[in-house]
Amino acid sequence: MDGGGVEAAMDGGGVEAATTAAWMARHRGMYERATRHPFTVSIRDGTVDLSAFRRWLGQDYMFVKEFVAFLASVLLKCCRQSDGSDMEIILGGLASLSDELSWFKKEAEKWSVNLAEVSPLKSNTEYCRFLQSFSEPEISYVVAITTFWIIETVYQDSFAFCIEEGNKTPPELLGTCQRWGSPEFKQYCQSLQRIADRCLAEASADAARSAEEAFLRVLELEIGFWDMSSSRS
Ligand SMILES: Cc1ncc(CO)c(N)n1
């Protein structure tokens, strides 16, 4: 791959290193539907429907609670199935979710969203069910870490676009966009990408295929989640 910076990922001896970059190129259309969705683009344009934003906030709080359990299962697979050298970065991600849950509670208060009354909508339920499937020990670490990387990256890319030059993002939404759009969060996603690429370089063809399927499934679920937030599907 000739992508900037991706060659930093180590390969397993002549095997293509930057598998994730190749997938992003191969599935560019899907990736852009997930990261330039009308919902997040409307945040950047300043035309966002605030009731849609409030719906997203309540639904994403529920998602993040499930994401904690997902990440715990990724951490467990890391400890069990790799040499454990990735443990610290995953543990750091898990720890930061504690702060994230507090942020959601504070933000929900600001927007008068009663989190106790939120019940998951269809696309959220579907996404949470996908996350729950990772508790099965049969799902490999490479599939799990790749899934973790792309879940975070969709938010990083989506919200970074909302604070890039030329944005008309409403000031009261900048905090949300900074949370995932910051350079620090981008660096974190890049470190997850390097881990995923290293694992993929060592993985069997079967495992790599499963990881690519999971990558695509995440993009589909993320598009569904934004659709749900904008409308009510
Ligand atoms: C739906 C969804 N995808 C990704 C993230 C990133 O953590 C999130 N909070 N919610």
PDB file of C-alpha atoms and ligand atoms in Angstrom:
ATOM      1  CA  MET A   1       0.000   0.000   0.000  1.00  0.00           C
ATOM      2  CA  ASP A   2       1.231   3.501  -0.656  1.00  0.00           C
ATOM      3  CA  GLY A   3      -1.036   5.217   1.878  1.00  0.00           C
ATOM      4  CA  GLY A   4       0.684   7.775   4.099  1.00  0.00           C
ATOM      5  CA  GLY A   5       1.882   6.346   7.363  1.00  0.00           C
ATOM      6  CA  VAL A   6       0.328   2.945   6.905  1.00  0.00           C
ATOM      7  CA  GLU A   7       3.632   1.380   5.951  1.00  0.00           C
ATOM      8  CA  ALA A   8       4.513   1.764   9.639  1.00  0.00           C
ATOM      9  CA  ALA A   9       2.445  -1.362  10.234  1.00  0.00           C
ATOM     10  CA  MET A  10       4.697  -4.379  10.407  1.00  0.00           C
ATOM     11  CA  ASP A  11       3.966  -7.235   8.089  1.00  0.00           C
ATOM     12  CA  GLY A  12       4.450 -10.913   8.491  1.00  0.00           C
ATOM     13  CA  GLY A  13       7.175 -11.413   5.915  1.00  0.00           C
ATOM     14  CA  GLY A  14       6.271 -10.320   2.429  1.00  0.00           C
ATOM     15  CA  VAL A  15       2.563 -10.280   3.225  1.00  0.00           C
ATOM     16  CA  GLU A  16       0.717  -7.026   2.500  1.00  0.00           C
ATOM     17  CA  ALA A  17       0.924  -4.958   5.659  1.00  0.00           C
ATOM     18  CA  ALA A  18      -1.842  -2.408   5.442  1.00  0.00           C
ATOM     19  CA  THR A  19      -4.866  -4.655   5.078  1.00  0.00           C
ATOM     20  CA  THR A  20      -7.201  -2.126   6.666  1.00  0.00           C
ATOM     21  CA  ALA A  21      -6.184   0.601   4.200  1.00  0.00           C
ATOM     22  CA  ALA A  22      -6.858  -1.813   1.335  1.00  0.00           C
ATOM     23  CA  TRP A  23     -10.359  -2.506   2.683  1.00  0.00           C
ATOM     24  CA  MET A  24     -11.067   1.196   3.058  1.00  0.00           C
ATOM     25  CA  ALA A  25     -10.111   1.685  -0.578  1.00  0.00           C
ATOM     26  CA  ARG A  26     -12.040  -1.373  -1.768  1.00  0.00           C
ATOM     27  CA  HIS A  27     -15.188  -0.420   0.169  1.00  0.00           C
ATOM     28  CA  ARG A  28     -14.841   3.322  -0.249  1.00  0.00           C
ATOM     29  CA  GLY A  29     -18.523   3.882  -1.086  1.00  0.00           C
ATOM     30  CA  MET A  30     -19.745   2.146   2.074  1.00  0.00           C
ATOM     31  CA  TYR A  31     -17.094   3.874   4.175  1.00  0.00           C
ATOM     32  CA  GLU A  32     -18.222   7.263   2.919  1.00  0.00           C
ATOM     33  CA  ARG A  33     -21.886   6.485   3.489  1.00  0.00           C
ATOM     34  CA  ALA A  34     -20.952   5.794   7.124  1.00  0.00           C
ATOM     35  CA  THR A  35     -18.602   8.756   7.654  1.00  0.00           C
ATOM     36  CA  ARG A  36     -20.333  11.417   5.512  1.00  0.00           C
ATOM     37  CA  HIS A  37     -23.864  10.536   6.482  1.00  0.00           C
ATOM     38  CA  PRO A  38     -26.590  13.190   6.027  1.00  0.00           C
ATOM     39  CA  PHE A  39     -27.012  13.279   9.821  1.00  0.00           C
ATOM     40  CA  THR A  40     -23.401  14.198  10.675  1.00  0.00           C
ATOM     41  CA  VAL A  41     -23.106  16.353   7.543  1.00  0.00           C
ATOM     42  CA  SER A  42     -26.141  18.302   8.826  1.00  0.00           C
ATOM     43  CA  ILE A  43     -24.250  18.931  12.079  1.00  0.00           C
ATOM     44  CA  ARG A  44     -21.372  20.363  10.059  1.00  0.00           C
ATOM     45  CA  ASP A  45     -23.783  22.425   7.931  1.00  0.00           C
ATOM     46  CA  GLY A  46     -25.557  23.753  10.998  1.00  0.00           C
ATOM     47  CA  THR A  47     -28.892  22.467   9.696  1.00  0.00           C
ATOM     48  CA  VAL A  48     -29.166  19.570  12.138  1.00  0.00           C
ATOM     49  CA  ASP A  49     -32.602  18.828  13.530  1.00  0.00           C
ATOM     50  CA  LEU A  50     -32.122  19.097  17.281  1.00  0.00           C
ATOM     51  CA  SER A  51     -34.753  16.484  18.029  1.00  0.00           C
ATOM     52  CA  ALA A  52     -32.685  14.092  15.891  1.00  0.00           C
ATOM     53  CA  PHE A  53     -29.594  15.058  17.843  1.00  0.00           C
ATOM     54  CA  ARG A  54     -31.411  14.374  21.122  1.00  0.00           C
ATOM     55  CA  ARG A  55     -32.553  10.999  19.776  1.00  0.00           C
ATOM     56  CA  TRP A  56     -28.977  10.169  18.805  1.00  0.00           C
ATOM     57  CA  LEU A  57     -27.742  11.182  22.275  1.00  0.00           C
ATOM     58  CA  GLY A  58     -30.150   8.922  24.150  1.00  0.00           C
ATOM     59  CA  GLN A  59     -29.589   5.998  21.799  1.00  0.00           C
ATOM     60  CA  ASP A  60     -25.815   6.358  21.838  1.00  0.00           C
ATOM     61  CA  TYR A  61     -25.764   6.346  25.637  1.00  0.00           C
ATOM     62  CA  MET A  62     -27.409   2.927  25.501  1.00  0.00           C
ATOM     63  CA  PHE A  63     -24.987   1.844  22.791  1.00  0.00           C
ATOM     64  CA  VAL A  64     -21.943   2.899  24.826  1.00  0.00           C
ATOM     65  CA  LYS A  65     -23.122   0.873  27.820  1.00  0.00           C
ATOM     66  CA  GLU A  66     -23.168  -2.176  25.546  1.00  0.00           C
ATOM     67  CA  PHE A  67     -19.842  -1.089  24.068  1.00  0.00           C
ATOM     68  CA  VAL A  68     -18.283  -1.398  27.551  1.00  0.00           C
ATOM     69  CA  ALA A  69     -19.208  -5.087  27.613  1.00  0.00           C
ATOM     70  CA  PHE A  70     -17.967  -5.485  24.028  1.00  0.00           C
ATOM     71  CA  LEU A  71     -14.624  -3.925  24.906  1.00  0.00           C
ATOM     72  CA  ALA A  72     -14.332  -6.148  27.944  1.00  0.00           C
ATOM     73  CA  SER A  73     -14.674  -9.125  25.591  1.00  0.00           C
ATOM     74  CA  VAL A  74     -12.013  -7.679  23.270  1.00  0.00           C
ATOM     75  CA  LEU A  75      -9.715  -7.229  26.266  1.00  0.00           C
ATOM     76  CA  LEU A  76     -10.327 -10.790  27.371  1.00  0.00           C
ATOM     77  CA  LYS A  77      -9.498 -12.134  23.893  1.00  0.00           C
ATOM     78  CA  CYS A  78      -6.361  -9.992  23.871  1.00  0.00           C
ATOM     79  CA  CYS A  79      -5.196 -11.466  27.176  1.00  0.00           C
ATOM     80  CA  ARG A  80      -6.061 -15.018  26.129  1.00  0.00           C
ATOM     81  CA  GLN A  81      -5.101 -15.165  22.465  1.00  0.00           C
ATOM     82  CA  SER A  82      -2.268 -12.774  21.773  1.00  0.00           C
ATOM     83  CA  ASP A  83       0.946 -12.121  23.650  1.00  0.00           C
ATOM     84  CA  GLY A  84      -0.958  -9.465  25.563  1.00  0.00           C
ATOM     85  CA  SER A  85       1.170  -6.565  24.284  1.00  0.00           C
ATOM     86  CA  ASP A  86      -1.957  -4.713  23.134  1.00  0.00           C
ATOM     87  CA  MET A  87      -3.500  -4.966  26.571  1.00  0.00           C
ATOM     88  CA  GLU A  88      -2.605  -1.477  27.721  1.00  0.00           C
ATOM     89  CA  ILE A  89      -4.141   0.341  24.786  1.00  0.00           C
ATOM     90  CA  ILE A  90      -7.379  -1.642  25.024  1.00  0.00           C
ATOM     91  CA  LEU A  91      -7.486  -1.171  28.785  1.00  0.00           C
ATOM     92  CA  GLY A  92      -6.990   2.564  28.245  1.00  0.00           C
ATOM     93  CA  GLY A  93      -9.940   2.594  25.858  1.00  0.00           C
ATOM     94  CA  LEU A  94     -12.074   0.722  28.340  1.00  0.00           C
ATOM     95  CA  ALA A  95     -11.115   3.105  31.140  1.00  0.00           C
ATOM     96  CA  SER A  96     -12.005   6.147  29.032  1.00  0.00           C
ATOM     97  CA  LEU A  97     -15.541   4.813  28.611  1.00  0.00           C
ATOM     98  CA  SER A  98     -16.137   5.558  32.278  1.00  0.00           C
ATOM     99  CA  ASP A  99     -15.575   9.246  31.547  1.00  0.00           C
ATOM    100  CA  GLU A 100     -17.656   8.910  28.396  1.00  0.00           C
ATOM    101  CA  LEU A 101     -20.670   7.602  30.299  1.00  0.00           C
ATOM    102  CA  SER A 102     -20.416  10.577  32.690  1.00  0.00           C
ATOM    103  CA  TRP A 103     -20.213  12.879  29.674  1.00  0.00           C
ATOM    104  CA  PHE A 104     -23.415  11.375  28.243  1.00  0.00           C
ATOM    105  CA  LYS A 105     -25.234  11.948  31.530  1.00  0.00           C
ATOM    106  CA  LYS A 106     -24.127  15.559  31.687  1.00  0.00           C
ATOM    107  CA  GLU A 107     -24.955  16.142  28.028  1.00  0.00           C
ATOM    108  CA  ALA A 108     -28.361  14.488  28.418  1.00  0.00           C
ATOM    109  CA  GLU A 109     -29.160  16.903  31.233  1.00  0.00           C
ATOM    110  CA  LYS A 110     -28.120  19.835  29.075  1.00  0.00           C
ATOM    111  CA  TRP A 111     -30.484  18.694  26.323  1.00  0.00           C
ATOM    112  CA  SER A 112     -33.262  17.563  28.694  1.00  0.00           C
ATOM    113  CA  VAL A 113     -33.017  13.973  27.547  1.00  0.00           C
ATOM    114  CA  ASN A 114     -34.253  11.617  30.241  1.00  0.00           C
ATOM    115  CA  LEU A 115     -31.886   8.655  29.927  1.00  0.00           C
ATOM    116  CA  ALA A 116     -33.987   6.517  32.243  1.00  0.00           C
ATOM    117  CA  GLU A 117     -36.848   6.706  29.741  1.00  0.00           C
ATOM    118  CA  VAL A 118     -34.867   5.903  26.602  1.00  0.00           C
ATOM    119  CA  SER A 119     -35.534   2.529  25.084  1.00  0.00           C
ATOM    120  CA  PRO A 120     -33.439   1.200  22.234  1.00  0.00           C
ATOM    121  CA  LEU A 121     -34.773   1.633  18.703  1.00  0.00           C
ATOM    122  CA  LYS A 122     -34.518  -1.140  16.140  1.00  0.00           C
ATOM    123  CA  SER A 123     -31.141  -0.287  14.571  1.00  0.00           C
ATOM    124  CA  ASN A 124     -29.591   0.182  17.990  1.00  0.00           C
ATOM    125  CA  THR A 125     -30.926  -3.167  19.191  1.00  0.00           C
ATOM    126  CA  GLU A 126     -29.510  -4.793  16.075  1.00  0.00           C
ATOM    127  CA  TYR A 127     -26.110  -3.167  16.631  1.00  0.00           C
ATOM    128  CA  CYS A 128     -26.073  -4.151  20.322  1.00  0.00           C
ATOM    129  CA  ARG A 129     -26.874  -7.739  19.382  1.00  0.00           C
ATOM    130  CA  PHE A 130     -23.878  -7.711  17.042  1.00  0.00           C
ATOM    131  CA  LEU A 131     -21.670  -6.399  19.881  1.00  0.00           C
ATOM    132  CA  GLN A 132     -22.987  -9.084  22.225  1.00  0.00           C
ATOM    133  CA  SER A 133     -21.993 -11.820  19.776  1.00  0.00           C
ATOM    134  CA  PHE A 134     -18.341 -11.055  20.582  1.00  0.00           C
ATOM    135  CA  SER A 135     -18.683 -12.637  23.990  1.00  0.00           C
ATOM    136  CA  GLU A 136     -18.545 -15.998  22.184  1.00  0.00           C
ATOM    137  CA  PRO A 137     -15.033 -17.408  22.643  1.00  0.00           C
ATOM    138  CA  GLU A 138     -15.138 -18.749  19.051  1.00  0.00           C
ATOM    139  CA  ILE A 139     -14.806 -15.201  17.718  1.00  0.00           C
ATOM    140  CA  SER A 140     -11.115 -14.545  17.332  1.00  0.00           C
ATOM    141  CA  TYR A 141      -9.072 -11.663  18.671  1.00  0.00           C
ATOM    142  CA  VAL A 142      -8.201 -10.450  15.150  1.00  0.00           C
ATOM    143  CA  VAL A 143     -11.893 -10.127  14.238  1.00  0.00           C
ATOM    144  CA  ALA A 144     -12.634  -8.408  17.561  1.00  0.00           C
ATOM    145  CA  ILE A 145      -9.787  -5.887  17.416  1.00  0.00           C
ATOM    146  CA  THR A 146     -10.577  -5.055  13.779  1.00  0.00           C
ATOM    147  CA  THR A 147     -14.212  -4.497  14.726  1.00  0.00           C
ATOM    148  CA  PHE A 148     -13.187  -2.267  17.631  1.00  0.00           C
ATOM    149  CA  TRP A 149     -10.943  -0.203  15.342  1.00  0.00           C
ATOM    150  CA  ILE A 150     -13.583   0.438  12.680  1.00  0.00           C
ATOM    151  CA  ILE A 151     -16.329   1.267  15.217  1.00  0.00           C
ATOM    152  CA  GLU A 152     -14.142   4.002  16.713  1.00  0.00           C
ATOM    153  CA  THR A 153     -12.885   5.169  13.325  1.00  0.00           C
ATOM    154  CA  VAL A 154     -16.355   5.805  11.909  1.00  0.00           C
ATOM    155  CA  TYR A 155     -17.055   8.209  14.785  1.00  0.00           C
ATOM    156  CA  GLN A 156     -13.600   9.768  14.556  1.00  0.00           C
ATOM    157  CA  ASP A 157     -13.894  10.464  10.841  1.00  0.00           C
ATOM    158  CA  SER A 158     -17.551  11.567  11.039  1.00  0.00           C
ATOM    159  CA  PHE A 159     -17.044  14.071  13.855  1.00  0.00           C
ATOM    160  CA  ALA A 160     -13.628  15.317  12.717  1.00  0.00           C
ATOM    161  CA  PHE A 161     -15.376  16.446   9.515  1.00  0.00           C
ATOM    162  CA  CYS A 162     -17.765  18.532  11.682  1.00  0.00           C
ATOM    163  CA  ILE A 163     -14.877  20.564  13.114  1.00  0.00           C
ATOM    164  CA  GLU A 164     -12.765  20.795   9.962  1.00  0.00           C
ATOM    165  CA  GLU A 165     -12.285  24.120   8.224  1.00  0.00           C
ATOM    166  CA  GLY A 166     -15.439  25.690   6.836  1.00  0.00           C
ATOM    167  CA  ASN A 167     -17.809  24.051   9.315  1.00  0.00           C
ATOM    168  CA  LYS A 168     -20.992  25.765  10.482  1.00  0.00           C
ATOM    169  CA  THR A 169     -21.439  23.410  13.410  1.00  0.00           C
ATOM    170  CA  PRO A 170     -23.662  24.991  16.088  1.00  0.00           C
ATOM    171  CA  PRO A 171     -21.472  26.000  19.093  1.00  0.00           C
ATOM    172  CA  GLU A 172     -23.556  23.881  21.478  1.00  0.00           C
ATOM    173  CA  LEU A 173     -22.600  20.775  19.465  1.00  0.00           C
ATOM    174  CA  LEU A 174     -18.872  21.454  19.269  1.00  0.00           C
ATOM    175  CA  GLY A 175     -18.193  19.593  22.522  1.00  0.00           C
ATOM    176  CA  THR A 176     -19.756  16.451  21.081  1.00  0.00           C
ATOM    177  CA  CYS A 177     -17.757  16.770  17.866  1.00  0.00           C
ATOM    178  CA  GLN A 178     -14.505  17.378  19.790  1.00  0.00           C
ATOM    179  CA  ARG A 179     -15.044  14.251  21.839  1.00  0.00           C
ATOM    180  CA  TRP A 180     -14.530  12.019  18.791  1.00  0.00           C
ATOM    181  CA  GLY A 181     -13.061  14.517  16.334  1.00  0.00           C
ATOM    182  CA  SER A 182     -10.011  15.555  18.358  1.00  0.00           C
ATOM    183  CA  PRO A 183      -6.439  14.865  17.199  1.00  0.00           C
ATOM    184  CA  GLU A 184      -5.949  12.746  20.353  1.00  0.00           C
ATOM    185  CA  PHE A 185      -8.833  10.478  19.447  1.00  0.00           C
ATOM    186  CA  LYS A 186      -7.481  10.225  15.897  1.00  0.00           C
ATOM    187  CA  GLN A 187      -4.117   9.081  17.262  1.00  0.00           C
ATOM    188  CA  TYR A 188      -5.865   6.527  19.400  1.00  0.00           C
ATOM    189  CA  CYS A 189      -7.723   5.180  16.344  1.00  0.00           C
ATOM    190  CA  GLN A 190      -4.444   5.007  14.432  1.00  0.00           C
ATOM    191  CA  SER A 191      -2.879   2.946  17.190  1.00  0.00           C
ATOM    192  CA  LEU A 192      -5.855   0.569  17.015  1.00  0.00           C
ATOM    193  CA  GLN A 193      -5.387   0.409  13.246  1.00  0.00           C
ATOM    194  CA  ARG A 194      -1.726  -0.547  13.646  1.00  0.00           C
ATOM    195  CA  ILE A 195      -2.702  -3.336  16.036  1.00  0.00           C
ATOM    196  CA  ALA A 196      -5.392  -4.560  13.629  1.00  0.00           C
ATOM    197  CA  ASP A 197      -2.978  -4.521  10.682  1.00  0.00           C
ATOM    198  CA  ARG A 198      -0.337  -6.403  12.633  1.00  0.00           C
ATOM    199  CA  CYS A 199      -2.863  -9.064  13.664  1.00  0.00           C
ATOM    200  CA  LEU A 200      -4.250  -9.275  10.125  1.00  0.00           C
ATOM    201  CA  ALA A 201      -0.762  -9.755   8.667  1.00  0.00           C
ATOM    202  CA  GLU A 202      -0.365 -12.802  10.905  1.00  0.00           C
ATOM    203  CA  ALA A 203      -3.901 -14.128  10.449  1.00  0.00           C
ATOM    204  CA  SER A 204      -5.081 -17.039   8.305  1.00  0.00           C
ATOM    205  CA  ALA A 205      -6.962 -16.228   5.108  1.00  0.00           C
ATOM    206  CA  ASP A 206     -10.155 -17.431   6.780  1.00  0.00           C
ATOM    207  CA  ALA A 207      -9.711 -15.192   9.801  1.00  0.00           C
ATOM    208  CA  ALA A 208      -8.860 -12.222   7.569  1.00  0.00           C
ATOM    209  CA  ARG A 209     -12.027 -12.853   5.553  1.00  0.00           C
ATOM    210  CA  SER A 210     -14.115 -12.929   8.738  1.00  0.00           C
ATOM    211  CA  ALA A 211     -12.508  -9.677   9.843  1.00  0.00           C
ATOM    212  CA  GLU A 212     -13.354  -8.035   6.531  1.00  0.00           C
ATOM    213  CA  GLU A 213     -16.950  -9.215   6.863  1.00  0.00           C
ATOM    214  CA  ALA A 214     -17.096  -7.717  10.348  1.00  0.00           C
ATOM    215  CA  PHE A 215     -15.628  -4.463   8.976  1.00  0.00           C
ATOM    216  CA  LEU A 216     -18.423  -4.280   6.398  1.00  0.00           C
ATOM    217  CA  ARG A 217     -21.061  -5.230   8.930  1.00  0.00           C
ATOM    218  CA  VAL A 218     -19.944  -2.354  11.181  1.00  0.00           C
ATOM    219  CA  LEU A 219     -20.237   0.108   8.291  1.00  0.00           C
ATOM    220  CA  GLU A 220     -23.758  -1.168   7.601  1.00  0.00           C
ATOM    221  CA  LEU A 221     -24.723  -0.931  11.282  1.00  0.00           C
ATOM    222  CA  GLU A 222     -23.250   2.569  11.603  1.00  0.00           C
ATOM    223  CA  ILE A 223     -25.255   3.751   8.572  1.00  0.00           C
ATOM    224  CA  GLY A 224     -28.348   2.213  10.171  1.00  0.00           C
ATOM    225  CA  PHE A 225     -27.576   3.980  13.447  1.00  0.00           C
ATOM    226  CA  TRP A 226     -27.306   7.396  11.746  1.00  0.00           C
ATOM    227  CA  ASP A 227     -30.487   6.671   9.739  1.00  0.00           C
ATOM    228  CA  MET A 228     -32.258   5.803  12.967  1.00  0.00           C
ATOM    229  CA  SER A 229     -31.042   9.011  14.594  1.00  0.00           C
ATOM    230  CA  SER A 230     -32.211  11.178  11.701  1.00  0.00           C
ATOM    231  CA  SER A 231     -35.571   9.518  11.256  1.00  0.00           C
ATOM    232  CA  ARG A 232     -37.006   6.669  13.213  1.00  0.00           C
ATOM    233  CA  SER A 233     -36.128   3.378  11.557  1.00  0.00           C
TER     234      SER A 233
HETATM  235  C1  LIG B   1     -23.017   3.918  17.236  1.00  0.00           C
HETATM  236  C2  LIG B   1     -21.645   4.268  17.730  1.00  0.00           C
HETATM  237  N1  LIG B   1     -20.585   3.926  17.007  1.00  0.00           N
HETATM  238  C3  LIG B   1     -19.337   4.231  17.436  1.00  0.00           C
HETATM  239  C4  LIG B   1     -19.152   4.903  18.618  1.00  0.00           C
HETATM  240  C5  LIG B   1     -17.736   5.265  19.050  1.00  0.00           C
HETATM  241  O1  LIG B   1     -17.450   4.929  20.323  1.00  0.00           O
HETATM  242  C6  LIG B   1     -20.291   5.248  19.362  1.00  0.00           C
HETATM  243  N2  LIG B   1     -20.194   5.924  20.533  1.00  0.00           N
HETATM  244  N3  LIG B   1     -21.515   4.922  18.889  1.00  0.00           N
END
